mmCIF file of C-alpha atoms in Angstrom:
data_model
loop_
_atom_site.group_PDB
_atom_site.id
_atom_site.type_symbol
_atom_site.label_atom_id
_atom_site.label_comp_id
_atom_site.label_asym_id
_atom_site.label_seq_id
_atom_site.Cartn_x
_atom_site.Cartn_y
_atom_site.Cartn_z
ATOM 1 C CA VAL A 1 22.450 -2.419 -6.048
ATOM 2 C CA LEU A 2 23.066 1.291 -5.681
ATOM 3 C CA THR A 3 20.614 2.918 -3.269
ATOM 4 C CA THR A 4 19.940 6.154 -1.382
ATOM 5 C CA VAL A 5 19.061 4.357 1.853
ATOM 6 C CA PRO A 6 21.289 1.917 3.756
ATOM 7 C CA HIS A 7 18.430 -0.241 5.101
ATOM 8 C CA ALA A 8 15.043 -1.422 3.854
ATOM 9 C CA THR A 9 12.596 1.446 4.359
ATOM 10 C CA PRO A 10 9.468 2.554 2.509
ATOM 11 C CA GLN A 11 11.351 5.476 0.963
ATOM 12 C CA GLY A 12 14.320 5.970 -1.301
ATOM 13 C CA VAL A 13 15.379 5.086 -4.820
ATOM 14 C CA ALA A 14 17.745 2.504 -6.222
ATOM 15 C CA ILE A 15 19.489 1.484 -9.404
ATOM 16 C CA LEU A 16 19.621 -2.269 -9.958
ATOM 17 C CA ILE A 17 22.234 -3.774 -12.241
ATOM 18 C CA ASN A 18 22.298 -7.466 -13.034
ATOM 19 C CA LYS A 19 25.475 -9.099 -11.740
ATOM 20 C CA ARG A 20 26.166 -10.460 -15.232
ATOM 21 C CA VAL A 21 26.306 -6.929 -16.664
ATOM 22 C CA LEU A 22 29.743 -5.341 -16.583
ATOM 23 C CA PHE A 23 29.387 -2.027 -14.737
ATOM 24 C CA GLU A 24 32.135 0.022 -13.099
ATOM 25 C CA ALA A 25 30.721 2.732 -10.831
ATOM 26 C CA GLY A 26 32.510 6.047 -10.571
ATOM 27 C CA ASN A 27 30.949 9.207 -9.193
ATOM 28 C CA ILE A 28 27.809 8.588 -7.071
ATOM 29 C CA VAL A 29 25.501 11.491 -6.173
ATOM 30 C CA ALA A 30 22.431 10.997 -3.965
ATOM 31 C CA ASP A 31 20.256 13.618 -2.311
ATOM 32 C CA SER A 32 19.649 13.694 1.424
ATOM 33 C CA GLY A 33 15.884 13.334 0.900
ATOM 34 C CA SER A 34 16.310 9.936 -0.819
ATOM 35 C CA ARG A 35 14.504 11.172 -3.960
ATOM 36 C CA ASN A 36 17.251 10.650 -6.535
ATOM 37 C CA ILE A 37 20.474 8.842 -7.212
ATOM 38 C CA MET A 38 22.978 9.472 -9.996
ATOM 39 C CA VAL A 39 25.879 7.214 -10.875
ATOM 40 C CA SER A 40 28.472 7.834 -13.540
ATOM 41 C CA GLY A 41 30.581 4.938 -14.704
ATOM 42 C CA LYS A 42 31.138 2.452 -17.482
ATOM 43 C CA LEU A 43 28.398 0.087 -18.646
ATOM 44 C CA GLU A 44 29.875 -2.648 -20.842
ATOM 45 C CA GLY A 45 32.754 -0.252 -21.595
ATOM 46 C CA VAL A 46 30.532 2.722 -22.528
ATOM 47 C CA ARG A 47 30.639 5.834 -20.323
ATOM 48 C CA VAL A 48 27.159 6.474 -18.907
ATOM 49 C CA VAL A 49 25.357 8.400 -16.204
ATOM 50 C CA LEU A 50 22.483 6.425 -14.663
ATOM 51 C CA VAL A 51 19.814 8.561 -12.961
ATOM 52 C CA ASN A 52 16.735 7.473 -11.003
ATOM 53 C CA ILE A 53 14.317 10.170 -9.795
ATOM 54 C CA TYR A 54 11.271 10.010 -7.528
ATOM 55 C CA ALA A 55 9.781 13.502 -7.699
ATOM 56 C CA PRO A 56 7.241 14.930 -5.217
ATOM 57 C CA ASN A 57 3.548 14.264 -5.917
ATOM 58 C CA TRP A 58 2.955 17.805 -7.160
ATOM 59 C CA ASP A 59 4.430 19.814 -10.019
ATOM 60 C CA ASP A 60 7.635 21.039 -8.378
ATOM 61 C CA VAL A 61 9.655 22.906 -10.988
ATOM 62 C CA GLU A 62 12.409 23.839 -8.522
ATOM 63 C CA PHE A 63 12.919 20.199 -7.535
ATOM 64 C CA MET A 64 13.431 19.218 -11.159
ATOM 65 C CA ARG A 65 15.775 22.175 -11.787
ATOM 66 C CA ARG A 66 17.867 21.224 -8.753
ATOM 67 C CA VAL A 67 18.051 17.558 -9.724
ATOM 68 C CA LEU A 68 18.788 18.133 -13.399
ATOM 69 C CA GLY A 69 21.442 20.695 -12.461
ATOM 70 C CA LYS A 70 23.309 18.106 -10.372
ATOM 71 C CA ILE A 71 23.691 15.399 -13.021
ATOM 72 C CA PRO A 72 27.446 14.765 -13.268
ATOM 73 C CA ASP A 73 29.602 14.124 -16.337
ATOM 74 C CA LEU A 74 27.028 15.082 -19.006
ATOM 75 C CA GLU A 75 29.731 16.486 -21.251
ATOM 76 C CA SER A 76 31.502 13.125 -21.514
ATOM 77 C CA HIS A 77 28.905 10.416 -20.741
ATOM 78 C CA ASN A 78 25.636 9.126 -22.224
ATOM 79 C CA LEU A 79 22.575 9.752 -20.038
ATOM 80 C CA ILE A 80 20.143 6.994 -19.028
ATOM 81 C CA MET A 81 17.375 8.450 -16.843
ATOM 82 C CA GLY A 82 14.216 6.955 -15.422
ATOM 83 C CA GLY A 83 11.942 7.079 -12.435
ATOM 84 C CA ASP A 84 8.672 8.653 -11.400
ATOM 85 C CA PHE A 85 8.685 12.306 -12.422
ATOM 86 C CA ASN A 86 5.168 12.985 -11.032
ATOM 87 C CA THR A 87 4.700 15.799 -13.515
ATOM 88 C CA VAL A 88 2.444 16.744 -16.366
ATOM 89 C CA ILE A 89 4.132 17.534 -19.666
ATOM 90 C CA ASP A 90 0.967 18.131 -21.703
ATOM 91 C CA PRO A 91 -2.249 18.694 -19.683
ATOM 92 C CA GLU A 92 -4.410 17.774 -22.685
ATOM 93 C CA LEU A 93 -2.790 14.348 -22.910
ATOM 94 C CA ASP A 94 -1.806 13.690 -19.302
ATOM 95 C CA ARG A 95 -4.878 14.644 -17.266
ATOM 96 C CA SER A 96 -8.260 12.971 -17.206
ATOM 97 C CA LYS A 97 -11.201 14.971 -18.455
ATOM 98 C CA SER A 98 -14.036 15.354 -15.966
ATOM 99 C CA ARG A 99 -17.277 13.705 -17.007
ATOM 100 C CA THR A 100 -20.601 15.381 -16.404
ATOM 101 C CA GLY A 101 -23.987 13.771 -16.348
#
């Protein structure tokens, strides 16, 4: 378990890796606000960067720019990214239409 918080709290993000999966962690980057964690290493011998993001509950472009700008080793590793981005990519598809009547 790689986590942004040392103890069980209601905040923070984590990356869980099954103990049967061969993973060698290298560079670990976590923000002070416990909203993202990035780990570069080898997953079953393949160089990867694992990223988990929990973005603020509003469209925060600067947050995403900051986080994406900090991802290490992109030039030499495959990227696996997940989390809760709390953002709308396409308002027509991603937002509910109000119903009248």
